[in-house]
Coordinates of N, CA and C and ligand atoms in Angstrom, one line a residue:
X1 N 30.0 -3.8 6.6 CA 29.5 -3.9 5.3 C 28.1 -3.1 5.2
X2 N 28.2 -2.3 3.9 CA 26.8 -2.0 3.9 C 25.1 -2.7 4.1
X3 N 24.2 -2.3 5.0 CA 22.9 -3.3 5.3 C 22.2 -2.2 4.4
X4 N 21.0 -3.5 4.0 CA 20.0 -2.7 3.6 C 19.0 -2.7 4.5
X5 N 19.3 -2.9 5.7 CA 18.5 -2.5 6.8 C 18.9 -1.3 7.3
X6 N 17.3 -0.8 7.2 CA 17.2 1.3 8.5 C 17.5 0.6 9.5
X7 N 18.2 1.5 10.0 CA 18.9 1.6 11.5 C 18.2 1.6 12.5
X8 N 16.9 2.0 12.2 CA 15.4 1.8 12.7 C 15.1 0.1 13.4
X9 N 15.4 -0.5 12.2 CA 14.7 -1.7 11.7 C 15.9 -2.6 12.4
X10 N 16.6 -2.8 12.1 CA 18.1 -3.1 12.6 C 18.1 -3.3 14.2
X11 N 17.5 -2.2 14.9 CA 17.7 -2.1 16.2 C 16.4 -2.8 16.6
X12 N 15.3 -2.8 15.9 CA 14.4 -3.2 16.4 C 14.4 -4.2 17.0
X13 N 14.8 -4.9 15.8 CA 15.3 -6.3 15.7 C 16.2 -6.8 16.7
X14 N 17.3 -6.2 16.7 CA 18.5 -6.3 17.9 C 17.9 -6.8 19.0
X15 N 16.7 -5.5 19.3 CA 15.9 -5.6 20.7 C 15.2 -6.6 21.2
X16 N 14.9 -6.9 19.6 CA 13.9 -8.6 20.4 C 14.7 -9.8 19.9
X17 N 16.0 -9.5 19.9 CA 16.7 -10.8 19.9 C 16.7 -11.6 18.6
X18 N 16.2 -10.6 17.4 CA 15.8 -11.9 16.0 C 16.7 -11.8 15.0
X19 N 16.5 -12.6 14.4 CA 17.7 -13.0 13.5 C 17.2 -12.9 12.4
X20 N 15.9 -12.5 11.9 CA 15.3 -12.6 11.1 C 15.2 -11.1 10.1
X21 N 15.5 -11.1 9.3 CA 15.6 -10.0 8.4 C 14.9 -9.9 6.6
X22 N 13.7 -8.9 7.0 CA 13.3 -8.8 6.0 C 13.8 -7.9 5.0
X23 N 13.7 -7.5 4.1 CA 13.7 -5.9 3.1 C 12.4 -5.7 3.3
X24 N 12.2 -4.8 3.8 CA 10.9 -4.1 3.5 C 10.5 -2.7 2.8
X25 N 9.7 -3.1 1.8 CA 9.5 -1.8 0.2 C 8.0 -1.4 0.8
X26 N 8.0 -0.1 0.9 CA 6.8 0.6 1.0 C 6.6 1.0 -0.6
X27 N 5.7 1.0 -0.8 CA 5.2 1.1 -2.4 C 3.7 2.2 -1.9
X28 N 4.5 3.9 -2.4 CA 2.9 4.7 -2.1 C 2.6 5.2 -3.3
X29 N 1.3 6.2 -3.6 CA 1.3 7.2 -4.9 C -0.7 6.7 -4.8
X30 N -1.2 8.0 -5.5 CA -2.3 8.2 -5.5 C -3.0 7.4 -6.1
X31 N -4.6 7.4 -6.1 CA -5.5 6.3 -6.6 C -5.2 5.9 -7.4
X32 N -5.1 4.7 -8.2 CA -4.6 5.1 -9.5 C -3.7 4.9 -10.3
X33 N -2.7 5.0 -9.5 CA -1.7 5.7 -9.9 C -0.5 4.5 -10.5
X34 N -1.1 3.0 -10.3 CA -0.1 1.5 -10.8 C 0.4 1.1 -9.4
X35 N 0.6 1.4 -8.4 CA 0.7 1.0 -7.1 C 1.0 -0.7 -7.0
X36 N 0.1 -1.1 -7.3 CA -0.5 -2.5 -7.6 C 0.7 -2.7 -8.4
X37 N 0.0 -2.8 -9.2 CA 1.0 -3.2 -10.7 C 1.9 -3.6 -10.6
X38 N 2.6 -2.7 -10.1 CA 3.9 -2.5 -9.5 C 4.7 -3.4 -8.2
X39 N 3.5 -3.5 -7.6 CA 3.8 -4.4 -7.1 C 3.6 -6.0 -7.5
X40 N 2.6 -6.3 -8.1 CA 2.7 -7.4 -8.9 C 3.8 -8.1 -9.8
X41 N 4.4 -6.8 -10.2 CA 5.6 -7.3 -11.5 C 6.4 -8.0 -10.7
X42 N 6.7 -7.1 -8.9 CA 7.9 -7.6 -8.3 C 7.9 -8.8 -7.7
X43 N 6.6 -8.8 -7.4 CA 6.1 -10.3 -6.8 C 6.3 -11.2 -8.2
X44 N 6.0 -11.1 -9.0 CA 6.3 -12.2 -10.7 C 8.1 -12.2 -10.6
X45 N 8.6 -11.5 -10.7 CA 10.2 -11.2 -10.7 C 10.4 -12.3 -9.8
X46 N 9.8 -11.9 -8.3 CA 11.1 -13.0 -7.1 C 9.5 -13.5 -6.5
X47 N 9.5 -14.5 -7.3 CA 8.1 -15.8 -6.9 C 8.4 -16.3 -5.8
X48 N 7.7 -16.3 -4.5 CA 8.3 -17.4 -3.5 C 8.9 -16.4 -2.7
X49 N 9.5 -15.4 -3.0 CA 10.5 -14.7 -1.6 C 9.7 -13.6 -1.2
X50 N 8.6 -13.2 -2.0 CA 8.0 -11.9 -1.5 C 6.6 -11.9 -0.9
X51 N 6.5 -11.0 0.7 CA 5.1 -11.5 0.7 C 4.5 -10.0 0.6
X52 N 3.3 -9.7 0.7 CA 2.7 -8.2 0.3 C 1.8 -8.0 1.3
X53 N 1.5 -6.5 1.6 CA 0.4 -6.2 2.7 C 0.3 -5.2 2.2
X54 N -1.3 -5.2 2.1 CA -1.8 -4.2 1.2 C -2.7 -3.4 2.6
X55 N -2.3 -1.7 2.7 CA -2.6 -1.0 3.3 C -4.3 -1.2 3.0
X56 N -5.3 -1.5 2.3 CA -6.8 -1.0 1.8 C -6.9 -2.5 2.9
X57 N -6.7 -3.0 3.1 CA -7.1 -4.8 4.0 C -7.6 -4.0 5.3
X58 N -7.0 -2.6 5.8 CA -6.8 -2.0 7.2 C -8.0 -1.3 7.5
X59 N -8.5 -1.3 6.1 CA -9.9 0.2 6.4 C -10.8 -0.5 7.5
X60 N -10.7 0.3 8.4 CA -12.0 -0.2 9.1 C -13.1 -0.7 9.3
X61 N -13.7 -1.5 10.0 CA -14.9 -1.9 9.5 C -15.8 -1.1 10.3
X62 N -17.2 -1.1 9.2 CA -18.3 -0.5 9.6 C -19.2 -1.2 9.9
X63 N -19.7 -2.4 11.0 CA -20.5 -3.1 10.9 C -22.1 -2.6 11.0
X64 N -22.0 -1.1 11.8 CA -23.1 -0.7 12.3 C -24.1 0.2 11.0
X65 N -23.2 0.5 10.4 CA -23.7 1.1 9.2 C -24.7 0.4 7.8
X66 N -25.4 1.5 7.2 CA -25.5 1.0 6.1 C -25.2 0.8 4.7
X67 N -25.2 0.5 3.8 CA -24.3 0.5 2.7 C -24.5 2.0 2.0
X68 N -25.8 3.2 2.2 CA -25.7 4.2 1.7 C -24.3 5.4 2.7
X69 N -24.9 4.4 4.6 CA -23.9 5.5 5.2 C -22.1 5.0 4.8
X70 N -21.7 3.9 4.8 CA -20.5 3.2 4.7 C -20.3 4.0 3.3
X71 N -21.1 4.2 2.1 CA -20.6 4.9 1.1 C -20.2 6.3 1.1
X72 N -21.2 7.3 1.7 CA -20.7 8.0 2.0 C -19.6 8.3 3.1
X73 N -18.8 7.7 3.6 CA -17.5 8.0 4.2 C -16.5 8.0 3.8
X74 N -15.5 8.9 4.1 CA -14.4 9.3 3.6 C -13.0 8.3 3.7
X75 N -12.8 7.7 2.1 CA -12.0 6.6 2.7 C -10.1 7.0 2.0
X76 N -10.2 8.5 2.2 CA -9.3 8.7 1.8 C -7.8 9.7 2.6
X77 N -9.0 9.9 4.1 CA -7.7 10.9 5.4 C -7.6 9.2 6.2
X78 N -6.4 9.7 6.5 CA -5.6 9.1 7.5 C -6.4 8.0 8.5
X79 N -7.3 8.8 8.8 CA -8.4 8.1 10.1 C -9.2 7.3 9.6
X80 N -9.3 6.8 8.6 CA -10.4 5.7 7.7 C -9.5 4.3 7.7
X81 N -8.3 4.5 7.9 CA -7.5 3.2 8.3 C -7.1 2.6 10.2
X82 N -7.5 1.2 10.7 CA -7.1 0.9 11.5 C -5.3 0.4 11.6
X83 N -4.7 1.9 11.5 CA -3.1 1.6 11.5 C -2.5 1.1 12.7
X84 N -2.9 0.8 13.7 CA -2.0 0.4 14.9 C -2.2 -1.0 14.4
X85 N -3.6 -2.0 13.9 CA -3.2 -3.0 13.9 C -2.2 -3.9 12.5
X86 N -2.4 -2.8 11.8 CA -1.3 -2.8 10.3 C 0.3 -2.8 11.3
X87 N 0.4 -1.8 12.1 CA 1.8 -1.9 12.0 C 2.1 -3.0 13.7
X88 N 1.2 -3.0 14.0 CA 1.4 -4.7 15.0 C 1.6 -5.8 13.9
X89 N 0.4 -6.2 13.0 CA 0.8 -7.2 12.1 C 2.2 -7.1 11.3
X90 N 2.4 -6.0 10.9 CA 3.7 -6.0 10.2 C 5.3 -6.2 10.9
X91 N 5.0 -5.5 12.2 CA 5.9 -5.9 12.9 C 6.0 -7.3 12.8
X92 N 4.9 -8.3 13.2 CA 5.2 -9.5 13.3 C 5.7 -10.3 12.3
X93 N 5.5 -9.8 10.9 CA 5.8 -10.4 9.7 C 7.1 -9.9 9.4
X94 N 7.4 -9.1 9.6 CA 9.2 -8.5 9.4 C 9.8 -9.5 10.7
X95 N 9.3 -9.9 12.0 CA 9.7 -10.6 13.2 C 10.0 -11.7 12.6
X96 N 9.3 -12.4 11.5 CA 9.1 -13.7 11.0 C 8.0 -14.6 11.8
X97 N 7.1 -13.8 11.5 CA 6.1 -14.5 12.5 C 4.7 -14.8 10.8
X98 N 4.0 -16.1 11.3 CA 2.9 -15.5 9.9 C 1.9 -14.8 10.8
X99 N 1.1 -13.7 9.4 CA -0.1 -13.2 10.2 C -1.3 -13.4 9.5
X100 N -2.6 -13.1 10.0 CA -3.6 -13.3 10.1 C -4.5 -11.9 9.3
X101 N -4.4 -11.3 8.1 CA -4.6 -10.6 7.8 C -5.5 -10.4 7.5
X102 N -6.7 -8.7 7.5 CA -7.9 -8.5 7.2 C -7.9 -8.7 5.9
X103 N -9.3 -8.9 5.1 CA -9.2 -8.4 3.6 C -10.5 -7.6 3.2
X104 N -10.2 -6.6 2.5 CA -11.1 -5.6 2.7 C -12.1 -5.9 1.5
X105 N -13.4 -5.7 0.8 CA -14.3 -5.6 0.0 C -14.9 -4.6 -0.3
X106 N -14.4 -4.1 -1.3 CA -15.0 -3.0 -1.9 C -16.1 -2.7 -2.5
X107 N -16.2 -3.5 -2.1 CA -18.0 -3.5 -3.5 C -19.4 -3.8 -2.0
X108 N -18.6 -3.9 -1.4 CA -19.8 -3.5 0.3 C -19.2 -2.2 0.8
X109 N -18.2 -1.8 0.6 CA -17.6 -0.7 1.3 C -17.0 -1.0 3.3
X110 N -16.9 -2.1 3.3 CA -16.8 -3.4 4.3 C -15.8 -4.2 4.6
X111 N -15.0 -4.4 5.8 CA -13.9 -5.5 5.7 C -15.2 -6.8 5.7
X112 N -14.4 -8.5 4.9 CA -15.0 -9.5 4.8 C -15.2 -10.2 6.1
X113 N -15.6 -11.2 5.3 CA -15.5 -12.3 6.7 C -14.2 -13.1 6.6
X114 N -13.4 -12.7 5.4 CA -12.5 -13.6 5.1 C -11.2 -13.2 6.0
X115 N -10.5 -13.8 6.4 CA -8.6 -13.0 6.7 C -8.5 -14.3 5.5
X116 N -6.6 -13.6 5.8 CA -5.6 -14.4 4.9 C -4.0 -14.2 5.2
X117 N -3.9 -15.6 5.5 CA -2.7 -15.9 6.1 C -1.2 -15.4 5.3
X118 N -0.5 -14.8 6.0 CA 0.5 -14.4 5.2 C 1.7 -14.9 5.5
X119 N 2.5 -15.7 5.0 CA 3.8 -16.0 5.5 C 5.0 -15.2 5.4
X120 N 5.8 -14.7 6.5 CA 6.8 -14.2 6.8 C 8.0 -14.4 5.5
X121 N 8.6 -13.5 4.8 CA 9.4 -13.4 3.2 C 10.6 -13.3 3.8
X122 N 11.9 -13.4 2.8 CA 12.6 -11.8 3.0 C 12.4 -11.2 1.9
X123 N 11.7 -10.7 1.4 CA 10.9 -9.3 0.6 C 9.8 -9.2 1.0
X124 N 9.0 -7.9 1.6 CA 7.8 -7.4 2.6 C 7.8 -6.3 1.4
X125 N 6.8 -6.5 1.0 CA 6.1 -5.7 -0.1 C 5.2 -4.9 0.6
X126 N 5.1 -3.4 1.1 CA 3.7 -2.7 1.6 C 3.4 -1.8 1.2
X127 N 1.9 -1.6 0.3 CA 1.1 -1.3 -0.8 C 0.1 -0.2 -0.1
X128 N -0.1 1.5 -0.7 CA -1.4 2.0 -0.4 C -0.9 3.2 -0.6
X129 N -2.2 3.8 -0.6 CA -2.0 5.5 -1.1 C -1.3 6.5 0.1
X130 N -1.8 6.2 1.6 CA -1.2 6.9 2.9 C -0.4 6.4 3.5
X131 N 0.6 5.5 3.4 CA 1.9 4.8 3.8 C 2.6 5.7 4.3
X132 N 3.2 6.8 3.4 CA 4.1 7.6 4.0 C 3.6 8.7 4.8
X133 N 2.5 8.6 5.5 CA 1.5 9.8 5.8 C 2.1 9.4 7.4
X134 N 2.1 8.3 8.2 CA 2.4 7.5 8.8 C 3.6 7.5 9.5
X135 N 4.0 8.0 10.7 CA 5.7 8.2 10.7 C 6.6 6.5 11.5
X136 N 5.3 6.2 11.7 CA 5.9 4.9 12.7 C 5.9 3.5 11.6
X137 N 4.7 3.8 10.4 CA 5.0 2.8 9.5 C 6.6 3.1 9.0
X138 N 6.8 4.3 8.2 CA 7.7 4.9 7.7 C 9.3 4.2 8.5
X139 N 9.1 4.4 9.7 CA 10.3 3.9 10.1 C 10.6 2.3 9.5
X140 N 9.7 1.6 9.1 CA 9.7 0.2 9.2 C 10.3 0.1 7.5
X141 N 10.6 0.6 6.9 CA 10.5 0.3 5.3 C 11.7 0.9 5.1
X142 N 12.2 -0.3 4.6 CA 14.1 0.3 4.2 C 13.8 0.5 3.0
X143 N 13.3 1.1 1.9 CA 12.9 1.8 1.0 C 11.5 2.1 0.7
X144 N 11.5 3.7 0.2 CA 9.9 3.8 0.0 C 10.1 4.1 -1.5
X145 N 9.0 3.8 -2.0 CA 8.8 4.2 -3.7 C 7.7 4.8 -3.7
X146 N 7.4 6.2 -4.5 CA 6.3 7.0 -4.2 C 6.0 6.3 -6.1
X147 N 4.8 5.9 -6.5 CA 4.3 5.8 -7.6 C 3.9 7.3 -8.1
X148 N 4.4 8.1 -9.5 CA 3.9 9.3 -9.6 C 2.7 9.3 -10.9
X149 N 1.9 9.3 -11.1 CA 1.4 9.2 -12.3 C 0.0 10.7 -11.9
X150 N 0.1 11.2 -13.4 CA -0.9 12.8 -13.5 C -2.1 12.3 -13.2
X151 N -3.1 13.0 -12.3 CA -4.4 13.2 -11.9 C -5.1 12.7 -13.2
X152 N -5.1 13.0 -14.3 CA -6.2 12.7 -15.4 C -6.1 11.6 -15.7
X153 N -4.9 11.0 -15.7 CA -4.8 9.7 -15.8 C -5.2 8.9 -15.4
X154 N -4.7 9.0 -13.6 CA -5.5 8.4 -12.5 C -6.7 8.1 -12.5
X155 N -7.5 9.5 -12.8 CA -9.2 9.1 -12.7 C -9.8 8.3 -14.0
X156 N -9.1 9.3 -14.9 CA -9.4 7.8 -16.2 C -9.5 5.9 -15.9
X157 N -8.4 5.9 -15.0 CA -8.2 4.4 -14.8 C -9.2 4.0 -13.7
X158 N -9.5 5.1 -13.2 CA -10.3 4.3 -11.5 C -11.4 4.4 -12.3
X159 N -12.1 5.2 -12.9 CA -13.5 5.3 -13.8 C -13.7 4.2 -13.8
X160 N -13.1 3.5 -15.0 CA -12.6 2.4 -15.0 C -12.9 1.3 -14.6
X161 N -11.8 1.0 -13.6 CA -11.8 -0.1 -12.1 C -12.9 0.0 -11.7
X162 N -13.3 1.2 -11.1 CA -14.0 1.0 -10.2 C -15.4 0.4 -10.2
X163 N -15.7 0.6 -11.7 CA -17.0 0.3 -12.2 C -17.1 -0.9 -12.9
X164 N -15.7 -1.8 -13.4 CA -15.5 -2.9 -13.8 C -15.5 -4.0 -12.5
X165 N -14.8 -3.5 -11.6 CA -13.6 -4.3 -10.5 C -14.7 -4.3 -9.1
X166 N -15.2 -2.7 -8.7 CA -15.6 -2.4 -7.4 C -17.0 -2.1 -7.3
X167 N -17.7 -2.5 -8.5 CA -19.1 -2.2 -8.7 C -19.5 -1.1 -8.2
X168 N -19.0 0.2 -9.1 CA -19.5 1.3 -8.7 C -20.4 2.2 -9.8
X169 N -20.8 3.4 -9.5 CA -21.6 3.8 -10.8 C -20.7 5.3 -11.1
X170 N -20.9 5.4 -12.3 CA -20.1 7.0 -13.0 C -20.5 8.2 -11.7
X171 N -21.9 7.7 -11.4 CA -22.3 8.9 -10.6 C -21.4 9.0 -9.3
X172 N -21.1 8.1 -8.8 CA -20.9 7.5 -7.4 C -19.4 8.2 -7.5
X173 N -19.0 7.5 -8.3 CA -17.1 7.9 -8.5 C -17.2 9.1 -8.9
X174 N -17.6 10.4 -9.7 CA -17.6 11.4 -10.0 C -17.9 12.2 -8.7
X175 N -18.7 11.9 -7.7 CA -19.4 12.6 -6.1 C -18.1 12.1 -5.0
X176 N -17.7 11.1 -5.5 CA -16.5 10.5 -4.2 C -15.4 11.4 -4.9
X177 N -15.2 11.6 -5.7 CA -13.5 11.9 -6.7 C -13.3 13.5 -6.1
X178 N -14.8 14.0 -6.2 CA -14.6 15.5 -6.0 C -14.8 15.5 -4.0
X179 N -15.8 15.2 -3.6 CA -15.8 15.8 -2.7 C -14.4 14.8 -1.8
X180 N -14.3 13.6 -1.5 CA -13.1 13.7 -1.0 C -11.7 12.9 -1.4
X181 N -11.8 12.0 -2.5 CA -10.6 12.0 -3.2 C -9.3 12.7 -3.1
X182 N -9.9 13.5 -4.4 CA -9.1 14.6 -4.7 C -8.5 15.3 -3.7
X183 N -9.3 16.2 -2.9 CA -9.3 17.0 -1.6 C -8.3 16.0 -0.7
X184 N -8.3 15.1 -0.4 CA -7.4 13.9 0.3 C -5.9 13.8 -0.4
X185 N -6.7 13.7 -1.7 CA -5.0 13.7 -2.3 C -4.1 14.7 -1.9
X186 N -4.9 16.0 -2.5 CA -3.9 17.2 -2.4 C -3.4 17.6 -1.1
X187 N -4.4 17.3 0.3 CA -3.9 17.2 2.0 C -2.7 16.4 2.0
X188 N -3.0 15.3 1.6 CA -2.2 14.3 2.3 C -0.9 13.1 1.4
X189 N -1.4 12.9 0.5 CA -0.7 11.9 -0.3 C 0.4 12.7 -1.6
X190 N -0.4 14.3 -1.9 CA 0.7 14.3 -3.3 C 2.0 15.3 -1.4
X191 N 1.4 15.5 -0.9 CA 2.7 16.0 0.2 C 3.6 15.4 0.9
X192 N 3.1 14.4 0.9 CA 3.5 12.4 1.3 C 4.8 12.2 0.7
X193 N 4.9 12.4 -0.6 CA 5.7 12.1 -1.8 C 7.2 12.6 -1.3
X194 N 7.6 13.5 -0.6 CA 8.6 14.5 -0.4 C 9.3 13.0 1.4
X195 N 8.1 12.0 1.2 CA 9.3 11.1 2.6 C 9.6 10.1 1.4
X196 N 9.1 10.1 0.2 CA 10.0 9.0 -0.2 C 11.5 8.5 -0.8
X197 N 12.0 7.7 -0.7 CA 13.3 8.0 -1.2 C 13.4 7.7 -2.9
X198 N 12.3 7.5 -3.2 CA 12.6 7.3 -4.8 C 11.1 7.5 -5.2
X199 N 11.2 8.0 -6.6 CA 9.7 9.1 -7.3 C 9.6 8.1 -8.4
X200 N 8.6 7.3 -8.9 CA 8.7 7.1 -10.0 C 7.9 7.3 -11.1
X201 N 8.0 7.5 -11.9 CA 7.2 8.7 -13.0 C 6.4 6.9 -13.6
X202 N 5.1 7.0 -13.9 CA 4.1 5.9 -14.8 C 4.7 4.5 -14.2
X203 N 5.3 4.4 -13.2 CA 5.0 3.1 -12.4 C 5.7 1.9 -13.0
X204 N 4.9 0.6 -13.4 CA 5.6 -0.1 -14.2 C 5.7 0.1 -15.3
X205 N 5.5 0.6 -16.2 CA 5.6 1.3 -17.5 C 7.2 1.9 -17.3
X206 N 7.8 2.1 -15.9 CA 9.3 3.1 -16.2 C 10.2 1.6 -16.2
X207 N 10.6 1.3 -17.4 CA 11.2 0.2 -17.6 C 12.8 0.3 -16.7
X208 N 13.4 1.5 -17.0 CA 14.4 2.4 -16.2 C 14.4 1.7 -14.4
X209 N 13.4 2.4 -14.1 CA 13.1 2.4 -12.4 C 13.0 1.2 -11.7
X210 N 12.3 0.1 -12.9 CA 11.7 -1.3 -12.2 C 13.3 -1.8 -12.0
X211 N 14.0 -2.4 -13.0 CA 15.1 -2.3 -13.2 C 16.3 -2.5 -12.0
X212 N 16.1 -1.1 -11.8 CA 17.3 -0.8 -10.7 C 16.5 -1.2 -9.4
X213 N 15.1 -1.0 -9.4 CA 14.6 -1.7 -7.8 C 14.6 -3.6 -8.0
X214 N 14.8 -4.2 -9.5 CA 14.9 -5.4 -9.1 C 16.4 -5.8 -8.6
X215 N 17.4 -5.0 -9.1 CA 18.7 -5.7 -9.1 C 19.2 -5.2 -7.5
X216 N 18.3 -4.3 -6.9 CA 18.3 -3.8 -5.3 C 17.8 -5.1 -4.8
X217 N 16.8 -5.5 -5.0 CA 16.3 -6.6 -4.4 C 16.9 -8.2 -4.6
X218 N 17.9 -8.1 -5.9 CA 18.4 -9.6 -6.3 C 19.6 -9.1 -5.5
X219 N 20.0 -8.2 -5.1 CA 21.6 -7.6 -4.3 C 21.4 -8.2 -2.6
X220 N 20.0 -8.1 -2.7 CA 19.7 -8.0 -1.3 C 19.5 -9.8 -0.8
X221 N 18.7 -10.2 -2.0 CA 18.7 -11.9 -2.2 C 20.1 -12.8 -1.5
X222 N 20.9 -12.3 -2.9 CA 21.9 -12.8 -2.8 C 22.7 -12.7 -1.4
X223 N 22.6 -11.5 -0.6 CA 23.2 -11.1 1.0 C 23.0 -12.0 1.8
X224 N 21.9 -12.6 2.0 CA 21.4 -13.6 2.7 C 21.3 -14.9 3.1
Ligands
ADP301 P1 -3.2 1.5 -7.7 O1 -2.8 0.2 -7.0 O2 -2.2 2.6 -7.5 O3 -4.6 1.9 -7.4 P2 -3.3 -0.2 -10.1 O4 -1.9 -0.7 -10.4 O5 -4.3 -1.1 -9.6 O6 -3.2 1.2 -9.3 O7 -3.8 0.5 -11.5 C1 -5.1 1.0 -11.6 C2 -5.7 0.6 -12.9 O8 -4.9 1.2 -14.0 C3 -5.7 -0.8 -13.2 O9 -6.9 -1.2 -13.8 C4 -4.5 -1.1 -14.0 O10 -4.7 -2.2 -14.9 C5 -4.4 0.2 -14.8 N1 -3.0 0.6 -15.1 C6 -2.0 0.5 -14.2 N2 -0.8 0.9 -14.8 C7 -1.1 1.3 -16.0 C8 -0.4 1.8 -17.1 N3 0.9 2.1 -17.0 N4 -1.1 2.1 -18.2 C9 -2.4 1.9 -18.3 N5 -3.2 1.4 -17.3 C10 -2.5 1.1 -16.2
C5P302 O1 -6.2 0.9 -5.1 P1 -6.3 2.3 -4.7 O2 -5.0 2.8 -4.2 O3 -7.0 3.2 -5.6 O4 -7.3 2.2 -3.4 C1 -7.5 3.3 -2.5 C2 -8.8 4.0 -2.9 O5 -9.9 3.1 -2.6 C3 -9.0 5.3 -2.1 O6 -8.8 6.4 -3.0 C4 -10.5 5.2 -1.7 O7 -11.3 6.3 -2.1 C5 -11.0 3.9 -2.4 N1 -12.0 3.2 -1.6 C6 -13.3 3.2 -2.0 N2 -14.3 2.6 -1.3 C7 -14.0 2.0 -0.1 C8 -12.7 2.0 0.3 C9 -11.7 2.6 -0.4 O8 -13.6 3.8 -3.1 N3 -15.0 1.4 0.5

């Protein structure tokens, strides 16, 4: 019968003997871009079965820094995330294990003092702009959703956010947007898009797309 387990994932599993089987949804697409959102709706849809790991929890911390150097750093290449311990914890949470997760602060530019426990689902929701940049996360996600939404939009919204949500200033976001944002985006994340298995144009707004990834995930429910 058809699995909605990668063959990847499937063996992993096999390997360590578990019986335990998640779906796991990589959810990528630029700043911006409803990512979130998106993820929210699905988590509102299937209450209780889904847990979420949000790639931004992983940025590294800077304890040695100050909040002018920590702002000035680039938190948008590859290297600005601690990914070995993202995909050790996710392992464990696809294993059915709970974990012990960072949670990041953006308004220090800083992981907290806080973690936060995450209980093992069968729906693994994983959230962030470089997900698919990643070839060892990538193997772990039996579907990826690339979020597509236009650049102007994007920044319109983080303007936004960022100065609402992440206590930032017009100046600050207009100096990060250009010098490494953007430049990040166009490296790494809009080239990213080409590992996903599904594109989706304005996110939760595609009433279309949400749709068919819920009745994927009520298909998947039901299997179990
Ligand atoms: P991401 O997780 O990709 O950074 P979010 O889902 O957090 O994106 O959305 C960024 C901002 O844009 C949020 O303030 C959110 O409320 C807003 N937003 C998200 N989707 C839409 C949309 N379709 N139309 C208008 N605003 C949106
Ligand atoms: O929610 P979103 O996908 O936009 O989060 C990723 C963004 O958060 C990145 O584009 C990065 O520039 C931003 N970020 C930031 N300050 C930090 C850490 C991340 O502006 N300290």
């Amino acid at each position: 019968a058809f699995s909605p387990l990668s063959t990847r994932l499937r063996k992993n599993l096999a390997d360590r003997g578990s019986n335990v089987r998640s779906l796991v949804i990589g959810i990528a697409g630029g700043t911006a871009s409803g990512k979130t959102s998106l993820t929210k709706a699905l988590v509102k849809e299937f209450k209780g079965n889904t847990a979420v790991v949000y790639l931004d929890n992983y940025y590294k911390s800077h304890t040695g820094l100050t909040y002018e150097q920590r702002a000035a750093l680039n938190y948008d290449a590859p290297t600005a995330f601690d990914i070995d311990l993202m995909i050790e914890q996710l392992r464990q949470l696809i294993d059915g294990n709970p974990i012990e997760c960072p949670v990041y602060d953006y308004t220090i530019h800083n992981r907290s003092e806080e973690v936060q426990e995450i209980a093992p689902q069968p729906v693994v929701i994983v959230e962030g702009i470089l997900l698919f940049v990643f070839p060892q996360l990538c193997e772990l996600f039996d579907i990826k959703l690339f979020v597509d939404t236009d650049a102007d939009e994007r920044i319109l919204r983080r303007v936004r956010r960022d100065m609402v949500e992440r206590g930032r200033t017009i100046d600050s976001i207009e100096k990060q947007y250009l010098e490494t944002v953007k430049p990040m985006h166009d490296l790494y994340v809009e080239p990213s898009k080409r590992k996903a298995d599904i594109i989706i144009p304005d996110g939760v707004q595609n009433l279309v797309a949400l749709d068919m990834i819920i009745n994927r995930i009520n298909n998947y429910l039901h299997s179990v």
